[in-house]
XYZ file of C-alpha atoms in Angstrom:
692
model
C 254.833 268.010 132.971
C 257.834 268.807 135.170
C 256.701 269.966 138.685
C 258.393 273.092 140.040
C 258.424 273.279 143.875
C 257.483 276.929 144.380
C 257.892 276.824 148.165
C 261.472 275.756 147.644
C 262.029 278.633 145.229
C 260.333 281.226 147.466
C 261.719 280.211 150.846
C 265.329 281.246 150.286
C 266.009 284.330 152.421
C 268.171 286.909 150.711
C 268.385 284.959 147.419
C 268.048 286.948 144.172
C 267.014 285.359 140.861
C 266.221 287.099 137.573
C 262.458 287.409 136.761
C 262.110 289.245 133.451
C 258.300 289.056 133.151
C 257.725 289.828 136.850
C 255.411 286.849 137.424
C 257.179 285.687 140.581
C 258.817 282.648 138.911
C 262.601 282.864 138.312
C 263.493 282.827 134.642
C 265.401 279.535 134.987
C 262.269 277.812 136.308
C 259.700 279.683 134.169
C 258.086 277.878 131.225
C 257.986 281.257 129.426
C 260.203 283.903 131.117
C 258.760 286.617 128.825
C 255.021 286.086 129.623
C 253.148 286.388 132.899
C 250.301 284.303 131.442
C 252.385 281.101 131.492
C 254.182 280.757 134.812
C 254.046 276.943 135.383
C 252.328 277.797 138.673
C 249.588 276.137 140.692
C 246.887 277.898 138.705
C 247.454 275.471 135.799
C 248.211 278.157 133.248
C 245.393 280.573 134.146
C 245.814 284.142 132.988
C 247.676 286.063 135.648
C 250.380 285.263 138.144
C 250.686 282.879 141.078
C 247.902 283.560 143.622
C 245.866 285.748 141.223
C 243.024 283.177 140.935
C 242.797 283.852 137.202
C 242.672 287.680 137.311
C 244.173 289.437 134.314
C 247.376 291.215 135.188
C 249.536 290.863 138.255
C 247.575 292.398 141.161
C 248.216 289.776 143.851
C 251.150 289.397 146.204
C 253.917 287.589 144.299
C 256.256 284.933 145.542
C 259.409 286.919 144.878
C 262.961 286.991 145.946
C 264.433 289.871 147.900
C 261.562 292.413 147.670
C 259.107 290.902 150.250
C 256.268 290.405 147.722
C 255.850 293.772 145.930
C 252.437 294.134 144.311
C 252.779 293.708 140.553
C 256.497 292.999 140.912
C 257.263 295.268 137.978
C 260.304 296.708 139.723
C 263.479 294.673 139.464
C 264.318 292.661 142.571
C 267.312 293.370 144.730
C 269.061 290.837 146.905
C 271.914 288.399 147.130
C 272.217 285.918 144.162
C 272.788 282.167 144.795
C 274.033 279.104 142.823
C 271.285 276.742 141.624
C 271.679 273.000 142.256
C 270.057 270.198 140.217
C 267.919 267.907 142.408
C 266.442 264.503 141.409
C 262.906 263.367 142.254
C 262.882 260.421 144.781
C 259.267 259.245 144.391
C 259.701 255.904 146.270
C 261.822 257.545 149.029
C 264.549 254.863 148.840
C 267.361 257.494 148.839
C 267.964 257.241 145.084
C 266.504 259.671 142.564
C 265.217 259.675 139.009
C 267.670 260.558 136.274
C 264.908 262.230 134.244
C 262.719 264.110 136.763
C 264.756 267.049 138.153
C 264.487 270.601 139.430
C 266.870 273.433 140.240
C 266.953 275.184 143.595
C 269.396 276.780 145.998
C 268.460 274.314 148.766
C 267.148 270.717 148.666
C 263.354 270.572 148.094
C 261.204 267.984 149.877
C 261.100 264.643 147.956
C 264.308 265.299 146.050
C 267.883 263.915 146.404
C 271.230 264.870 144.898
C 271.636 261.712 142.711
C 269.818 260.167 139.735
C 270.956 256.528 140.188
C 267.560 254.807 140.716
C 266.638 252.411 137.894
C 262.960 252.255 139.022
C 261.835 255.272 141.094
C 258.373 253.748 141.555
C 259.693 250.633 143.445
C 261.379 251.160 146.821
C 262.920 247.605 146.612
C 264.916 248.557 143.508
C 268.000 250.751 143.932
C 271.815 250.338 143.584
C 273.046 247.657 146.017
C 269.562 246.288 146.879
C 269.348 242.466 147.412
C 267.944 240.570 144.431
C 264.444 239.108 144.987
C 262.343 236.578 143.103
C 260.085 239.272 141.633
C 261.183 239.593 137.986
C 262.777 243.004 138.641
C 266.376 244.290 138.509
C 266.445 244.993 142.249
C 270.183 245.858 142.450
C 270.151 248.195 139.424
C 273.403 246.591 138.151
C 272.244 246.820 134.522
C 274.000 243.469 133.750
C 271.028 242.003 131.929
C 270.341 239.416 134.650
C 267.086 239.317 136.633
C 266.587 237.465 139.989
C 270.208 236.250 139.904
C 271.335 234.323 143.039
C 267.810 234.656 144.547
C 266.125 231.682 146.218
C 262.933 231.007 148.235
C 261.579 228.549 150.813
C 258.139 226.956 150.135
C 255.934 225.026 152.579
C 253.398 222.210 152.093
C 249.782 223.451 152.387
C 247.827 220.165 152.589
C 244.513 221.767 153.529
C 244.863 224.523 150.877
C 244.061 227.320 153.313
C 247.013 229.493 152.203
C 249.163 228.624 155.239
C 251.846 225.901 155.218
C 253.332 223.337 157.605
C 256.597 224.632 159.063
C 257.952 221.062 159.281
C 257.398 220.342 155.561
C 259.334 222.722 153.293
C 261.523 222.865 150.132
C 264.146 225.380 148.925
C 263.884 226.459 145.278
C 265.397 229.077 142.958
C 262.520 231.438 142.153
C 260.287 228.707 140.629
C 258.932 226.540 143.468
C 255.372 227.795 143.699
C 252.630 225.211 142.993
C 249.032 224.514 144.037
C 250.175 222.841 147.276
C 253.172 225.023 148.146
C 253.008 228.403 149.908
C 255.660 230.857 151.052
C 254.899 230.567 154.812
C 254.919 227.841 157.483
C 252.455 229.472 159.874
C 249.669 226.813 159.941
C 249.194 225.114 163.354
C 246.872 222.412 161.917
C 247.520 221.709 158.218
C 244.754 219.109 158.181
C 241.939 221.611 158.842
C 241.396 224.409 156.317
C 239.418 226.404 158.911
C 242.467 226.591 161.204
C 245.227 229.025 160.250
C 246.583 232.470 161.236
C 243.957 235.218 161.058
C 241.121 232.710 160.944
C 238.045 233.643 162.967
C 238.154 232.236 166.524
C 235.042 230.255 167.591
C 233.819 228.736 170.850
C 234.952 225.195 169.939
C 237.959 224.415 172.203
C 240.253 224.821 169.131
C 243.017 227.377 168.495
C 241.395 228.488 165.219
C 243.744 231.463 164.584
C 247.006 229.696 165.579
C 247.894 232.272 168.254
C 248.400 229.632 171.019
C 245.178 230.778 172.757
C 241.922 228.822 172.633
C 238.466 230.417 172.293
C 239.759 233.933 173.013
C 237.770 236.803 171.456
C 235.614 234.217 169.688
C 233.248 235.693 167.124
C 230.376 233.621 168.496
C 231.034 234.226 172.189
C 228.109 235.403 174.310
C 227.710 238.672 176.178
C 227.164 238.259 179.926
C 226.121 240.909 182.453
C 227.177 241.259 186.096
C 224.340 240.531 188.556
C 225.720 242.085 191.751
C 222.447 241.935 193.682
C 221.536 238.397 192.595
C 218.043 239.267 191.386
C 218.463 237.547 188.006
C 218.823 240.793 186.042
C 222.253 242.135 185.100
C 223.961 245.512 184.746
C 224.326 246.391 181.050
C 227.244 248.710 181.871
C 229.233 245.860 183.476
C 229.455 243.193 180.795
C 231.842 240.432 179.794
C 232.216 238.393 176.622
C 232.892 234.722 177.053
C 232.159 231.329 175.562
C 230.878 230.131 178.956
C 228.842 231.964 181.628
C 231.139 233.574 184.253
C 230.214 233.310 187.951
C 228.015 236.213 189.072
C 226.876 237.003 185.527
C 223.544 236.493 183.747
C 222.474 236.549 180.112
C 220.546 239.855 180.279
C 221.384 243.465 181.103
C 217.915 244.590 182.049
C 218.566 245.629 185.696
C 218.253 249.365 186.243
C 219.849 249.175 189.737
C 222.161 246.211 190.204
C 222.898 247.157 193.819
C 219.292 246.653 194.953
C 217.837 243.157 194.813
C 214.287 244.510 195.022
C 214.702 246.470 191.785
C 214.417 244.477 188.538
C 212.031 244.093 185.586
C 208.659 242.867 186.855
C 209.182 243.936 190.472
C 206.247 245.536 192.314
C 206.270 249.356 192.434
C 206.275 250.887 195.939
C 206.015 254.483 197.146
C 209.763 255.058 197.277
C 210.542 257.309 194.318
C 212.373 254.478 192.503
C 211.788 252.679 189.216
C 211.299 249.337 190.993
C 210.156 247.431 187.885
C 212.805 248.930 185.551
C 210.254 250.039 182.978
C 212.047 253.367 182.673
C 209.285 255.219 184.456
C 209.011 256.226 188.093
C 205.265 256.601 188.795
C 204.476 260.286 188.946
C 202.880 259.973 192.374
C 206.157 258.568 193.754
C 208.433 261.278 192.435
C 209.138 264.569 194.102
C 209.135 266.330 190.752
C 208.900 269.772 192.323
C 211.696 269.151 194.863
C 209.678 270.056 197.932
C 210.576 266.856 199.806
C 207.112 265.253 199.504
C 205.665 263.062 196.748
C 201.997 262.852 195.833
C 201.694 259.405 197.381
C 202.963 260.959 200.631
C 200.384 263.754 200.635
C 201.669 266.403 198.192
C 198.515 267.894 196.670
C 200.407 269.478 193.735
C 203.437 267.524 192.571
C 204.339 270.195 190.019
C 204.783 273.089 192.467
C 207.717 272.975 194.899
C 206.079 275.529 197.168
C 203.008 273.351 197.748
C 203.249 270.478 200.251
C 201.889 269.493 203.693
C 203.256 271.955 206.240
C 204.113 274.678 203.699
C 203.374 278.297 204.548
C 199.942 279.337 203.281
C 199.997 282.479 201.148
C 197.384 284.508 199.301
C 197.701 282.917 195.853
C 194.487 280.952 195.180
C 196.507 277.797 195.985
C 196.188 275.357 198.880
C 199.886 275.777 199.762
C 199.832 273.576 202.888
C 197.591 270.852 201.390
C 195.039 271.121 204.207
C 192.114 271.343 201.789
C 191.548 275.077 202.322
C 192.814 277.918 200.129
C 193.951 281.377 201.261
C 192.930 281.108 204.912
C 192.997 284.133 207.142
C 196.310 282.982 208.635
C 198.092 283.317 205.268
C 201.580 284.710 205.742
C 201.085 287.518 203.249
C 197.528 288.525 204.084
C 197.076 292.008 202.638
C 195.873 295.288 204.084
C 193.152 296.976 202.018
C 192.120 300.637 202.130
C 188.676 302.217 201.818
C 187.955 303.799 198.412
C 184.824 305.885 198.979
C 185.003 307.768 195.678
C 185.705 304.614 193.658
C 188.724 306.024 191.835
C 190.935 303.002 192.603
C 192.983 304.805 195.250
C 192.304 304.307 198.949
C 192.302 306.286 202.168
C 195.185 305.240 204.425
C 193.009 305.900 207.493
C 190.438 303.209 206.557
C 191.907 299.672 206.530
C 190.838 295.998 206.347
C 193.054 292.861 206.352
C 192.266 289.825 204.101
C 193.663 287.862 201.154
C 191.262 289.425 198.672
C 189.884 292.920 198.509
C 186.476 293.482 200.166
C 183.934 295.536 198.234
C 184.808 299.221 198.397
C 188.449 298.587 199.300
C 191.655 298.758 197.250
C 195.331 297.960 197.801
C 196.441 301.570 197.326
C 196.513 304.051 200.222
C 197.708 307.176 198.430
C 194.467 309.115 197.726
C 194.809 312.674 199.016
C 191.069 313.391 198.604
C 188.854 310.292 198.844
C 185.752 312.388 198.308
C 186.683 313.396 194.746
C 187.094 310.602 192.180
C 189.069 312.849 189.830
C 191.763 313.463 192.449
C 194.263 310.650 192.975
C 197.873 309.700 192.171
C 198.313 309.347 188.426
C 195.380 311.606 187.598
C 195.951 314.265 184.990
C 196.992 317.508 186.651
C 194.923 320.364 185.278
C 194.857 324.083 185.805
C 191.985 324.071 188.299
C 193.468 325.075 191.647
C 193.567 321.428 192.873
C 196.352 318.932 193.475
C 194.776 316.494 190.969
C 197.626 313.944 191.001
C 198.340 314.070 194.767
C 201.990 315.007 194.254
C 201.832 317.829 196.796
C 201.667 320.639 194.257
C 198.716 322.500 192.761
C 198.570 323.436 189.059
C 202.125 322.185 188.521
C 204.008 322.297 185.285
C 202.808 318.739 184.559
C 199.189 319.909 184.186
C 197.734 318.403 181.027
C 196.153 321.687 180.023
C 199.128 323.820 181.017
C 200.342 325.990 178.165
C 203.766 326.114 176.561
C 205.186 329.611 176.786
C 208.138 330.531 174.582
C 210.801 333.130 175.332
C 210.362 336.234 173.172
C 213.712 337.870 173.785
C 213.445 340.181 170.807
C 209.887 341.221 171.596
C 208.590 340.430 168.127
C 205.720 338.321 169.333
C 207.229 335.041 168.074
C 208.921 332.727 170.544
C 211.970 330.460 170.429
C 210.749 326.862 170.433
C 213.897 325.747 172.265
C 213.431 328.169 175.161
C 210.099 327.611 176.857
C 208.385 326.825 180.088
C 205.164 325.040 180.955
C 202.722 326.885 183.169
C 199.046 327.384 183.713
C 199.500 331.174 183.583
C 201.597 333.155 181.075
C 205.007 334.089 182.507
C 206.383 337.575 181.929
C 208.516 337.846 178.775
C 206.994 334.784 177.108
C 204.459 334.246 174.345
C 202.376 331.345 173.079
C 203.918 331.390 169.572
C 206.839 329.051 168.832
C 207.486 329.600 165.128
C 210.788 331.446 165.457
C 213.463 329.082 164.022
C 217.135 329.173 164.890
C 218.686 331.085 162.010
C 222.133 329.919 163.043
C 221.271 326.335 162.085
C 220.947 325.745 158.346
C 219.432 322.342 158.949
C 216.202 323.750 160.371
C 213.945 325.515 157.930
C 210.333 325.476 156.790
C 209.672 322.730 154.268
C 212.579 320.570 155.378
C 211.935 316.836 155.834
C 210.838 316.158 159.422
C 212.711 313.385 161.300
C 212.607 312.037 164.832
C 215.571 314.007 166.133
C 214.069 316.282 168.772
C 214.197 319.340 166.495
C 211.541 321.241 164.544
C 213.213 320.600 161.213
C 210.478 322.179 159.081
C 209.803 325.139 161.383
C 206.114 324.323 161.566
C 206.094 324.768 165.300
C 206.159 321.070 166.226
C 209.094 318.726 166.644
C 208.935 315.075 165.635
C 205.383 315.030 164.237
C 203.686 311.867 163.148
C 204.656 312.532 159.516
C 208.349 312.182 160.370
C 209.922 309.743 157.924
C 211.287 307.572 160.726
C 208.271 307.746 163.078
C 207.193 304.538 164.838
C 203.783 302.855 164.896
C 202.189 302.638 168.355
C 199.034 300.778 169.351
C 196.355 301.913 171.775
C 196.554 300.187 175.153
C 193.177 301.183 176.544
C 193.372 298.803 179.478
C 197.002 299.722 180.303
C 198.145 296.111 180.450
C 201.228 296.673 178.278
C 199.688 295.076 175.168
C 198.095 297.119 172.379
C 195.145 296.810 169.990
C 196.293 296.166 166.404
C 193.133 297.867 165.128
C 194.030 301.262 166.663
C 197.520 302.206 165.463
C 199.053 305.641 165.779
C 202.244 306.867 164.166
C 204.537 308.974 166.339
C 208.176 309.516 167.140
C 207.659 309.102 170.858
C 205.338 306.700 172.595
C 201.981 308.437 173.086
C 200.234 308.198 176.425
C 198.081 305.104 176.438
C 199.955 303.494 173.548
C 202.542 300.701 173.383
C 204.720 299.096 170.709
C 203.000 295.708 171.069
C 199.823 294.919 169.086
C 198.951 291.444 170.364
C 196.131 292.255 172.852
C 192.976 290.288 171.994
C 190.748 292.371 174.366
C 192.006 295.896 174.960
C 189.092 296.677 177.231
C 190.210 294.256 179.934
C 193.633 294.679 181.529
C 193.548 291.100 182.768
C 193.435 289.785 179.197
C 196.697 289.797 177.241
C 199.416 287.392 176.048
C 201.134 285.826 179.022
C 198.195 286.389 181.391
C 197.049 283.537 183.603
C 194.120 281.662 182.061
C 191.164 281.406 184.459
C 187.632 280.042 184.281
C 185.846 283.238 183.272
C 184.603 282.639 179.702
C 187.474 284.806 178.443
C 190.614 284.060 176.438
C 192.785 285.528 179.222
C 196.161 284.704 177.621
C 195.122 285.481 174.024
C 196.091 282.014 172.800
C 192.865 281.588 170.847
C 191.114 279.348 173.364
C 188.681 280.213 176.173
C 188.791 278.550 179.598
C 191.360 276.035 178.327
C 192.933 273.155 180.150
C 195.602 275.564 181.434
C 193.099 277.566 183.518
C 194.560 277.849 187.009
C 191.241 277.903 188.847
C 189.512 274.897 187.343
C 187.104 273.391 189.841
C 187.050 269.819 191.067
C 183.701 268.117 190.402
C 182.460 264.954 192.094
C 180.425 262.187 190.453
C 176.868 262.393 191.894
C 175.262 259.017 191.197
C 172.149 259.632 193.335
C 171.663 263.288 192.224
C 171.511 264.584 195.800
C 173.935 267.461 195.114
C 176.891 265.713 196.778
C 179.410 263.558 194.921
C 181.745 260.649 195.555
C 185.205 261.854 196.648
C 186.799 258.907 194.836
C 185.354 259.829 191.425
C 186.345 263.363 190.392
C 186.872 265.486 187.291
C 188.597 268.850 186.853
C 186.980 271.457 184.575
C 185.880 275.075 184.437
C 182.207 274.143 183.898
C 180.222 271.494 185.761
C 180.153 268.198 183.820
C 176.855 266.323 183.556
C 176.339 263.887 186.425
C 178.791 265.686 188.691
C 178.332 267.937 191.713
C 180.416 270.773 193.076
C 180.447 269.244 196.548
C 181.971 265.927 197.564
C 181.777 263.953 200.755
C 178.795 261.678 199.886
C 179.329 258.497 201.913
C 176.589 256.603 200.012
C 176.246 257.901 196.455
C 173.544 255.332 195.710
C 171.104 256.812 198.300
C 169.923 260.374 197.666
C 168.776 260.674 201.321
C 172.365 260.279 202.513
C 174.761 263.208 202.047
C 176.742 265.768 204.070
C 173.743 268.106 203.845
C 171.144 265.563 205.020
C 169.549 265.578 208.474
C 170.647 262.836 210.857
C 167.757 260.611 212.043
C 167.550 257.705 214.420
C 167.704 254.975 211.766
C 171.092 253.230 212.288
C 172.433 255.082 209.181
C 175.086 257.838 208.939
C 172.620 260.142 207.171
C 174.832 263.281 207.225
C 178.101 261.482 206.341
C 179.968 262.788 209.368
C 181.335 259.360 210.267
C 178.922 258.802 213.144
C 175.532 257.049 213.278
C 172.469 258.317 215.156
C 174.272 261.152 216.963
C 172.587 263.282 219.580
C 171.758 265.921 216.948
C 169.406 263.561 215.066
C 166.275 265.524 214.266
C 163.997 262.822 215.722
C 166.127 262.029 218.772
C 163.924 261.997 221.971
C 164.771 263.592 225.311
C 165.641 261.172 228.122
C 164.967 262.114 231.784
C 166.790 260.932 234.879
C 164.641 258.392 236.851
C 166.241 258.565 240.264
C 163.788 256.186 242.008
C 163.626 253.800 238.986
C 159.823 253.755 239.007
C 159.641 254.241 235.199
C 158.875 257.946 235.467
C 161.519 260.655 235.266
C 161.778 264.280 236.197
C 163.300 267.134 234.194
C 166.719 268.066 235.551
C 170.219 269.074 234.566
C 170.692 265.475 233.467
C 168.160 265.714 230.641
C 169.761 264.101 227.560
C 168.765 264.161 223.878
C 169.852 261.003 222.042
C 168.502 258.216 219.870
C 168.747 255.696 222.761
C 168.595 255.918 226.563
C 171.963 256.735 228.114
C 171.373 254.059 230.824
C 168.645 252.264 232.807
C 168.498 255.362 235.033
C 166.753 257.304 232.243
C 163.217 257.174 230.867
C 161.459 258.912 227.994
C 159.027 260.963 230.176
C 159.259 263.715 232.800
C 155.925 262.928 234.476
C 157.201 262.048 238.005
C 156.202 264.735 240.496
C 158.568 263.439 243.177
C 161.463 261.344 241.830
C 162.807 260.350 245.209
C 160.054 257.803 246.024
C 159.173 254.945 243.684
C 155.624 254.874 245.184
C 154.960 258.326 243.817
C 154.357 258.545 240.069
C 151.447 258.810 237.629
C 149.077 255.868 238.098
C 150.161 255.090 241.674
C 147.509 254.563 244.398
C 146.870 257.885 246.084
C 146.435 257.578 249.875
C 143.584 259.894 250.822
C 144.070 262.876 252.995
C 147.714 262.024 253.770
C 149.051 265.286 252.354
C 150.880 263.436 249.533
C 149.905 263.381 245.843
C 150.995 259.773 245.136
C 149.478 259.635 241.601
C 150.903 263.028 240.549
C 147.541 264.358 239.406
C 148.040 267.594 241.297
C 145.630 266.875 244.258
C 145.572 264.655 247.337
C 142.576 262.280 247.252
C 139.775 262.978 249.812
C 138.628 260.258 252.188
C 134.991 259.764 251.064
C 133.013 256.916 249.681
C 133.820 257.531 246.070
C 133.041 253.991 245.059
C 129.608 253.723 246.869
C 130.633 250.790 249.012
C 129.278 252.297 252.206
C 132.762 252.556 253.637
C 135.215 255.348 253.798
C 137.926 255.039 251.086
C 141.600 255.197 251.915
C 142.812 256.262 248.540
C 141.864 257.020 245.003
């Protein structure tokens, strides 16, 4: 089929051609100028005109001449006519066209020329005047009956039969020299080796395999080497080189993860430096400062996932040991709160009664806005009622926000029925108003009894209520009994506006507890706080640390811990046991004088040992002491100047002590028995005694 170049026909500004059938194709180029169904267009003969995509009739924008694409193109075109020129198809683009494939156009279409002299429009080497080649074709189009006349070729010996010949061994023939050992090129650099020739694969063999005058370049079997800048035997995979031999400073692996640090390589020892020393792709979690607080866990960070928790951080009231000192929410917390006394227990406190701490003491709340702390029904947020009290502490009594205040409607015409759009809220009936609101606006035809109610703020059906729950576009709300923002799916209510105590969400799993709802913090309280279907899960923020208690003394080993909401078997809530194999040794044990640190305080046989004796200063070193300011309680004597008794009645003379000889009647009680011995014959010797 002859191809008509439509763009060439349509792109002629101001050119007018006759188009009898109005299909957008000029009559001279139309296969059937009297039928729109056959327009030789790009739709391959589909019913309809060019661009109609097969629609019957001519409803698309036509490619027309002079009328800018009138729809339907049923009106004759107007414009300036032009002279058509015959153009010849030049398929091989050699500048000479086909004598048989032509088209007519005002200007030259792409791929066409103004002559039809090509004898083979599929071969760009055949055209008038072309040189004759040994190819069995009439290259010069001279139509003289001779083929390959005056053509000749040079052939080269190919001794190794690799398709490439020896440039020094050639013959000249007239289009018939080809044989099994002759080729048409002399590009072989080694005609004795069939593996050596142009375009052969280069190998690491000290041979110029591809005849490019270079040896072993870009060899297919060359090795990949990696720069080893730090000399640790592991290379940088990003800095590689391909070569047949190992370059200086390169190694055969690219496993180094930091080639500027000789201490970092696969197999290196990990240190507390925040680096992947052993190149295993993992920096130990206790070395990383994952939370960006400047301290890693191996440097003392007690919570590596929280950037606000680290040694030296400011302690705040958040149930977290912010400063990693082992104590949570101390009294010096930066945000310690002030709490206010709530005598009536309504959740609102008295600003005159305060207490400062992180958590609320019993009988105290965070609010200080109660205007009557003796009445639990009076507080901010309470329902205002018509009772002569300021129930909601807003400074007004029986205000128009009272829950039992009445709606009073203006009765301008005095007929006893009020206008629902003109009203006021009050506890007492205002003058000129009534309680009835059934008077519709007769000036609005859209409001009438029996009309469909919608959520539009108007009483469409004149039943006295606007936007009732039966409105066709009312929303479903869910009771939020605990006021946590999440509703109970079991207690829906349909309404236009959100009812008090209701929300749009229905995902609360316990609507009686405002601390339980999706997104709440899970804690160890036997509740599913965050409504995720699990109770006291691993995400509970207040899980306790338990210590393995091998000797069952109630104190565990600090080195063996577990975190859980409930106490695991064999674990204790308290740590600090310095000997978990001896149930008599623990932080709660009594210290005794037994050369053992019984109470795990790091000291042995301290002065507070329950069986520690009292030592008394023995000034005269006679083995008997006297009670004084130097009395000392300890497991062992402080020095040789102390003894374990206070029996000396005069500690300034070593001849005076219990058991000493008492000189009679000398006024001194040498034996400390409380009396001076009399000088009588107490031993019946017949002589007067000198002492007892």
